Short mmCIF file of C-alpha atoms in Angstrom, two decimals:
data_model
loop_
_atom_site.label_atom_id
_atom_site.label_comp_id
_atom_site.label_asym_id
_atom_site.label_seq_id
_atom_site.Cartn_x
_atom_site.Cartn_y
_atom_site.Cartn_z
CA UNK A 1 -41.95 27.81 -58.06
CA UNK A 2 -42.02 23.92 -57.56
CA UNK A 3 -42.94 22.21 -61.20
CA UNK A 4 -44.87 19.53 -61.78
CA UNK A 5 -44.16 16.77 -59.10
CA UNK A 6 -44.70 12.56 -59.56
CA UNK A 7 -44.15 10.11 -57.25
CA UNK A 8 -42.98 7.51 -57.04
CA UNK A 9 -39.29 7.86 -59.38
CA UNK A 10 -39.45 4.26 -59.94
CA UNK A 11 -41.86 1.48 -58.88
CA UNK A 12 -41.22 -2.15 -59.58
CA UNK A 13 -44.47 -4.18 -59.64
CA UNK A 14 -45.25 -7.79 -60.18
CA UNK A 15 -47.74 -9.40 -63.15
CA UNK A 16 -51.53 -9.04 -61.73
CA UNK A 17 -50.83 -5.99 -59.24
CA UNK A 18 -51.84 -2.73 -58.48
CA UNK A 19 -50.59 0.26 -58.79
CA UNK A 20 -50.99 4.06 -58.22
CA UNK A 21 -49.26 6.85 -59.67
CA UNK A 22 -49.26 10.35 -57.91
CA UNK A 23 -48.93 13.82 -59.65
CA UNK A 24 -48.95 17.17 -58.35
CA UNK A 25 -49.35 20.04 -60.90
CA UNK A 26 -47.93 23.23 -60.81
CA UNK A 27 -49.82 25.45 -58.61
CA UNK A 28 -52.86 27.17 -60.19
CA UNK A 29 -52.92 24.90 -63.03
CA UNK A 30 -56.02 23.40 -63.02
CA UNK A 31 -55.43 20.65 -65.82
CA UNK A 32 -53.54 17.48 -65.66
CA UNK A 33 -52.99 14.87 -68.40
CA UNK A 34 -51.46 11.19 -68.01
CA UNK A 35 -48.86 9.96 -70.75
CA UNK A 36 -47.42 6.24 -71.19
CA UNK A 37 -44.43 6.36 -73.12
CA UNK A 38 -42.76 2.73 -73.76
CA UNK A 39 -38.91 2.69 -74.29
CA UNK A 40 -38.17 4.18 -78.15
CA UNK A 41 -41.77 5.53 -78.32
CA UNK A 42 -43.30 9.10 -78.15
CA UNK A 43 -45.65 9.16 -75.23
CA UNK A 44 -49.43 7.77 -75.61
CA UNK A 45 -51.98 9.96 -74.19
CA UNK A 46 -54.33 8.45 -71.76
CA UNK A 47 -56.24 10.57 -69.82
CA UNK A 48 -57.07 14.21 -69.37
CA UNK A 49 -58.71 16.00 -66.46
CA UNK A 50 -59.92 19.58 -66.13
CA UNK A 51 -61.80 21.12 -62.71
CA UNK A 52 -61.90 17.22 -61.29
CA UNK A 53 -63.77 16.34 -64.54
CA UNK A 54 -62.32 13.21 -67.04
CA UNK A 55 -62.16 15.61 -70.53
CA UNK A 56 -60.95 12.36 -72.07
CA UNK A 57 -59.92 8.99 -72.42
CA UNK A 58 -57.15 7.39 -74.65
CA UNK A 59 -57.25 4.12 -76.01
CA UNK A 60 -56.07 2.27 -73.40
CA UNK A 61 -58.27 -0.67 -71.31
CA UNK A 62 -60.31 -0.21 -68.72
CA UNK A 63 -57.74 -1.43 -66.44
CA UNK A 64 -56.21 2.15 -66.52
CA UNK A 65 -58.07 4.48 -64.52
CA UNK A 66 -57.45 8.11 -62.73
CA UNK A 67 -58.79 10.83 -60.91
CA UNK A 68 -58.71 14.34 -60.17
CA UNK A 69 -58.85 15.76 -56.21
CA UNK A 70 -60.03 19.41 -55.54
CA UNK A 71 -55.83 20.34 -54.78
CA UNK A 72 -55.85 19.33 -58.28
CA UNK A 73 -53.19 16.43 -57.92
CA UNK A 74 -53.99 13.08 -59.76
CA UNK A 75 -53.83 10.13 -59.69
CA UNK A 76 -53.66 7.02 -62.30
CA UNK A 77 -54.31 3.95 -61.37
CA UNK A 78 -53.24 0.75 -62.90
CA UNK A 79 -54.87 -2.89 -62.23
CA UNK A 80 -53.82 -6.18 -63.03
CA UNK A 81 -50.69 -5.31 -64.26
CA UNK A 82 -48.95 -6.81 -67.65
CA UNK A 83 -45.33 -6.98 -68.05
CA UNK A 84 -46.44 -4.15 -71.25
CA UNK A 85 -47.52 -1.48 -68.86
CA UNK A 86 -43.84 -1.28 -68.36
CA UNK A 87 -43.11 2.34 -68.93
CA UNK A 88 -42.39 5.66 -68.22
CA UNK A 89 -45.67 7.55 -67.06
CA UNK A 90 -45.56 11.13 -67.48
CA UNK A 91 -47.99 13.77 -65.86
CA UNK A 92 -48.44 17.05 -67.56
CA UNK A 93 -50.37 20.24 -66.14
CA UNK A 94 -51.72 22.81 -67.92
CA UNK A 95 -53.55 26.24 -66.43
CA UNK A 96 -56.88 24.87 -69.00
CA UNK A 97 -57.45 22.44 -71.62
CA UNK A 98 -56.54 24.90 -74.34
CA UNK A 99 -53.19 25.99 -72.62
CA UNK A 100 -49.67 24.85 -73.23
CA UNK A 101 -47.90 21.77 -70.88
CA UNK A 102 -45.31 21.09 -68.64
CA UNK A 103 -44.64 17.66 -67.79
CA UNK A 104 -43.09 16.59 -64.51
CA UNK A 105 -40.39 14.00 -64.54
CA UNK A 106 -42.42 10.86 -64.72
CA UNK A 107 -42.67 7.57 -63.06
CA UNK A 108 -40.83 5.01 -64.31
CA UNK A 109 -43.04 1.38 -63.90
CA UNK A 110 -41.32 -2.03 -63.98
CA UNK A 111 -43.49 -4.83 -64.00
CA UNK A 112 -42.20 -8.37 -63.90
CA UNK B 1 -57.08 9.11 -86.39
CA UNK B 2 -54.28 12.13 -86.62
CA UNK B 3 -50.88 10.36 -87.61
CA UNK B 4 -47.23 12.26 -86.51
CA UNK B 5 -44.33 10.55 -88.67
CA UNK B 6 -40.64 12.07 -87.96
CA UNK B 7 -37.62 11.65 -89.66
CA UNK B 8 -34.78 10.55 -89.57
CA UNK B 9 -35.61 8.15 -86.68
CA UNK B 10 -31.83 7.47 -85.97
CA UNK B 11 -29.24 10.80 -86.52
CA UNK B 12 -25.94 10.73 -86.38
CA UNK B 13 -23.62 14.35 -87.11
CA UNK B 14 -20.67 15.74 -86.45
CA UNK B 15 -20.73 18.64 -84.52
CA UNK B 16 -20.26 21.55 -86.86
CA UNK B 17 -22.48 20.10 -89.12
CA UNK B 18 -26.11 21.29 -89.93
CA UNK B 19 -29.14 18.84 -89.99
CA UNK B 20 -32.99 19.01 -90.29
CA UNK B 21 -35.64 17.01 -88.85
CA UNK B 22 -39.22 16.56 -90.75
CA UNK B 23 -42.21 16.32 -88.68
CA UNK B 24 -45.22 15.03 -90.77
CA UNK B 25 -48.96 15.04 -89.64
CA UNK B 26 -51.96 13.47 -91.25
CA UNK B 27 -54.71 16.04 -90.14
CA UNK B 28 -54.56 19.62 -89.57
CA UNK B 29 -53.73 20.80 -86.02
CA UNK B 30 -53.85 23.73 -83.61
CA UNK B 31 -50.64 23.50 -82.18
CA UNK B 32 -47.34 21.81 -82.72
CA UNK B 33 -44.69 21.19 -80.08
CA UNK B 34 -41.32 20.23 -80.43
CA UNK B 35 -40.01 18.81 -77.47
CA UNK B 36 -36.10 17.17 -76.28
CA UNK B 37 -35.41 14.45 -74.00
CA UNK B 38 -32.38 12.91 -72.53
CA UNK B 39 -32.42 9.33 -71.66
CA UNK B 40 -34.65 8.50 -68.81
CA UNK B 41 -35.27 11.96 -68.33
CA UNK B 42 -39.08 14.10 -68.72
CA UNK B 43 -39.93 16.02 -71.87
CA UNK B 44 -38.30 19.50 -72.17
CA UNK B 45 -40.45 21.87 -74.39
CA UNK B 46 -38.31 23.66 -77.12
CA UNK B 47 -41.09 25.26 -78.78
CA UNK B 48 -44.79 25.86 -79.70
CA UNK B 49 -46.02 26.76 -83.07
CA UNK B 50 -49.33 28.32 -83.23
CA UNK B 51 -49.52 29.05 -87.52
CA UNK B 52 -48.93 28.71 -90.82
CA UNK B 53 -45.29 30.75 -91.50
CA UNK B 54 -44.16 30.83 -87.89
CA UNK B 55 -40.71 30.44 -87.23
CA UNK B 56 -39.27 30.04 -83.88
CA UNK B 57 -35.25 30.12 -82.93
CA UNK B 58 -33.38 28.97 -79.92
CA UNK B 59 -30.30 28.87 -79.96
CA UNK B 60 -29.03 26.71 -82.19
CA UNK B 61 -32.17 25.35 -82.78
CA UNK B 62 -34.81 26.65 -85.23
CA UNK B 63 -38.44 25.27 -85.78
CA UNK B 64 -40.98 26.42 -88.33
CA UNK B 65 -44.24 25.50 -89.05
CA UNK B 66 -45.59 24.77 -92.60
CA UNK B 67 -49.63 24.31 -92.06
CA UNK B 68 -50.97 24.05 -96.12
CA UNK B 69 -47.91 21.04 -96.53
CA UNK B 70 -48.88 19.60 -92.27
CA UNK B 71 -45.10 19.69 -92.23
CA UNK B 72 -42.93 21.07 -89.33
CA UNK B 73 -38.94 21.18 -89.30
CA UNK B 74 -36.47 21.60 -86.56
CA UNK B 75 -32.95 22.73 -87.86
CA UNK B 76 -29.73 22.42 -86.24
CA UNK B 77 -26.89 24.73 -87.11
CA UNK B 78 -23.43 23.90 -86.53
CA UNK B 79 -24.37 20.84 -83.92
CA UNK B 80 -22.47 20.31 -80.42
CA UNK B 81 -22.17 17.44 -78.91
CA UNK B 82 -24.52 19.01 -76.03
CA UNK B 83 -27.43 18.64 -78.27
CA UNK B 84 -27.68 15.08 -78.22
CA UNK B 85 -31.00 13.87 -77.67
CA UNK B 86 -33.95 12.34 -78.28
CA UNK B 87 -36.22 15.06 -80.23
CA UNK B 88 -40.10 14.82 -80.46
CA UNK B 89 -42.57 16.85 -82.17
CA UNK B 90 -46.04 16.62 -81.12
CA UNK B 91 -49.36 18.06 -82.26
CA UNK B 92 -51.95 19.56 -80.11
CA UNK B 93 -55.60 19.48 -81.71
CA UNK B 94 -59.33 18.88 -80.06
CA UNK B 95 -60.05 15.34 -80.64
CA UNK B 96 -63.99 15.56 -78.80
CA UNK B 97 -66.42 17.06 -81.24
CA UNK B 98 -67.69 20.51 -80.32
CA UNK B 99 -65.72 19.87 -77.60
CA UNK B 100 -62.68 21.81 -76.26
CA UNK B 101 -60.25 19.29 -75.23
CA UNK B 102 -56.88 18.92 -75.98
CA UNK B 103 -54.43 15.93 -76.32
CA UNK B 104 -50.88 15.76 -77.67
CA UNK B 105 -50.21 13.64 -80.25
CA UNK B 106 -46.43 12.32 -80.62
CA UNK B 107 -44.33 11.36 -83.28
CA UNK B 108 -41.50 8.62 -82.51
CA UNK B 109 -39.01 11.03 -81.92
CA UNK B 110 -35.43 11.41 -83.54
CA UNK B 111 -32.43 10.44 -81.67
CA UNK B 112 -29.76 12.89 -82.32
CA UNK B 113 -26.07 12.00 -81.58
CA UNK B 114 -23.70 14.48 -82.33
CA UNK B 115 -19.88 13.13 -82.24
CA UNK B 116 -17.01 15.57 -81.74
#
C-alpha cells in the first residue's frame, strides 16, 4: 500500500511568492494534518482537516492557508513568502482525528 | 499552552553503552509518541503510549510512560552506531474545547550519535 505521498521533494521559492504544497494520504484515511518543522526544531502544527472540514488552526499567519478535496489530498498554501518559511513541511494522515499518524516524507521549502 | 521539554538535546555514546532520554510535558495528555528521524528524512514512529505504567520495547529501544510525574523516557540498551538519530517525543491531546481534535505537540528532539 502506497504511504502518505508530498510533492514537490524540494521547492526553491523567492521572497514575496507563492507556493503550494500537495499531499496525498494513505488511502481510506480521511484526516490530514500540515507540520512546519525549521532545521533543529520539532515540527509546528499548523493545520488539521477531517471530512474536507479545517478541525484547526495553529498559530501561524494568515498567509498560511490549506484545503481539503473530496479524494482527501491537501493542499497548503503559502503567500508572500519570508526567507523563515524555510522548512521542511510535513503532511500526516490519520483514518480520524482521534487516530494515530503517519507522516509522508515532506517537502522541503527554500525561500531566498 | 502544553509545553514538551526533552533532554539531553545533544547525545553522544559509545555503542555498547546504555542511555535514557527524558521527555517532559506541562499538561496532561492523551497520547505520547516517540518518534526517530534521520537527517532530511520524515518522522518514523517508534511508539505510542496510551497510559499511566505502559511500557513499550523495540528492539533496543524501550519507552514508558509515567502520567502522575507528565514524564516519558526512551532507553537505549547497549547502543549501535545504527541508532543514530534525531529522536522526538510528541504529545497528542484535544486542544478545541468539547471538541475532538487532535494535534501533536513536539519536543526539540535529541540528537543521538553513537560512535563505534
Amino acid at each position: 500500500d502506497a504511504g502518505v505521498t508530498q510533492s514537490p521533494t524540494h521547492l526553491i521559492k523567492t521572497r514575496g511568492q507563492q507556493v503550494t504544497l500537495r499531499c496525498s494520504p494513505i488511502s481510506g484515511h480521511k484526516s490530514v494534518s500540515w507540520y512546519q518543522q525549521v532545521l533543529g526544531q520539532g515540527p509546528q502544527f499548523i493545520f488539521q482537516y477531517y471530512e474536507k472540514e479545517e478541525r484547526g488552526r495553529g498559530n501561524f499567519p494568515d498567509r498560511f492557508s490549506a484545503r481539503q478535496f473530496p479524494n482527501y489530498s491537501s493542499e497548503l498554501n503559502v503567500n508572500a513568502l519570508l526567507l523563515g518559511d524555510s522548512a521542511l513541511y510535513l503532511c500526516a494522515s490519520s483514518l480520524s482525528p482521534t487516530a494515530g499518524y503517519t507522516f509522508g516524507s515532506g517537502t522541503r521549502l527554500t525561500v531566498v | 499552552e502544553l509545553k514538551v521539554e526533552q533532554n539531553p538535546l545533544f547525545l553522544s555514546m559509545q555503542e555498547g553503552k546504555n542511555y535514557t532520554i527524558y521527555c517532559n510535558y506541562s499538561t496532561t495528555s492523551d497520547r505520547l509518541y516517540w518518534y526517530r528521524q534521520d537527517p532530511g528524512k520524515s518522522l518514523e514512529s517508534l511508539f505510542v503510549l496510551l497510559s499511566n505504567g505502559a511500557v513499550k520495547q523495540e528492539g533496543r529501544l524501550m519507552a514508558s510512560l509515567d502520567t502522575k510525574a507528565r514524564l516519558s523516557t526512551l532507553h537505549i540498551t547497549a547502543a549501535v552506531h545504527d541508532l543514530s538519530a534525531t529522536y522526538f517525543c510528541a504529545v497528542d491531546k484535544i486542544w478545541n474545547s468539547g471538541g475532538s481534535n487532535y494535534k501533536l505537540t513536539f519536543g526539540k528532539g535529541t540528537l543521538l550519535t553513537v560512535n563505534p
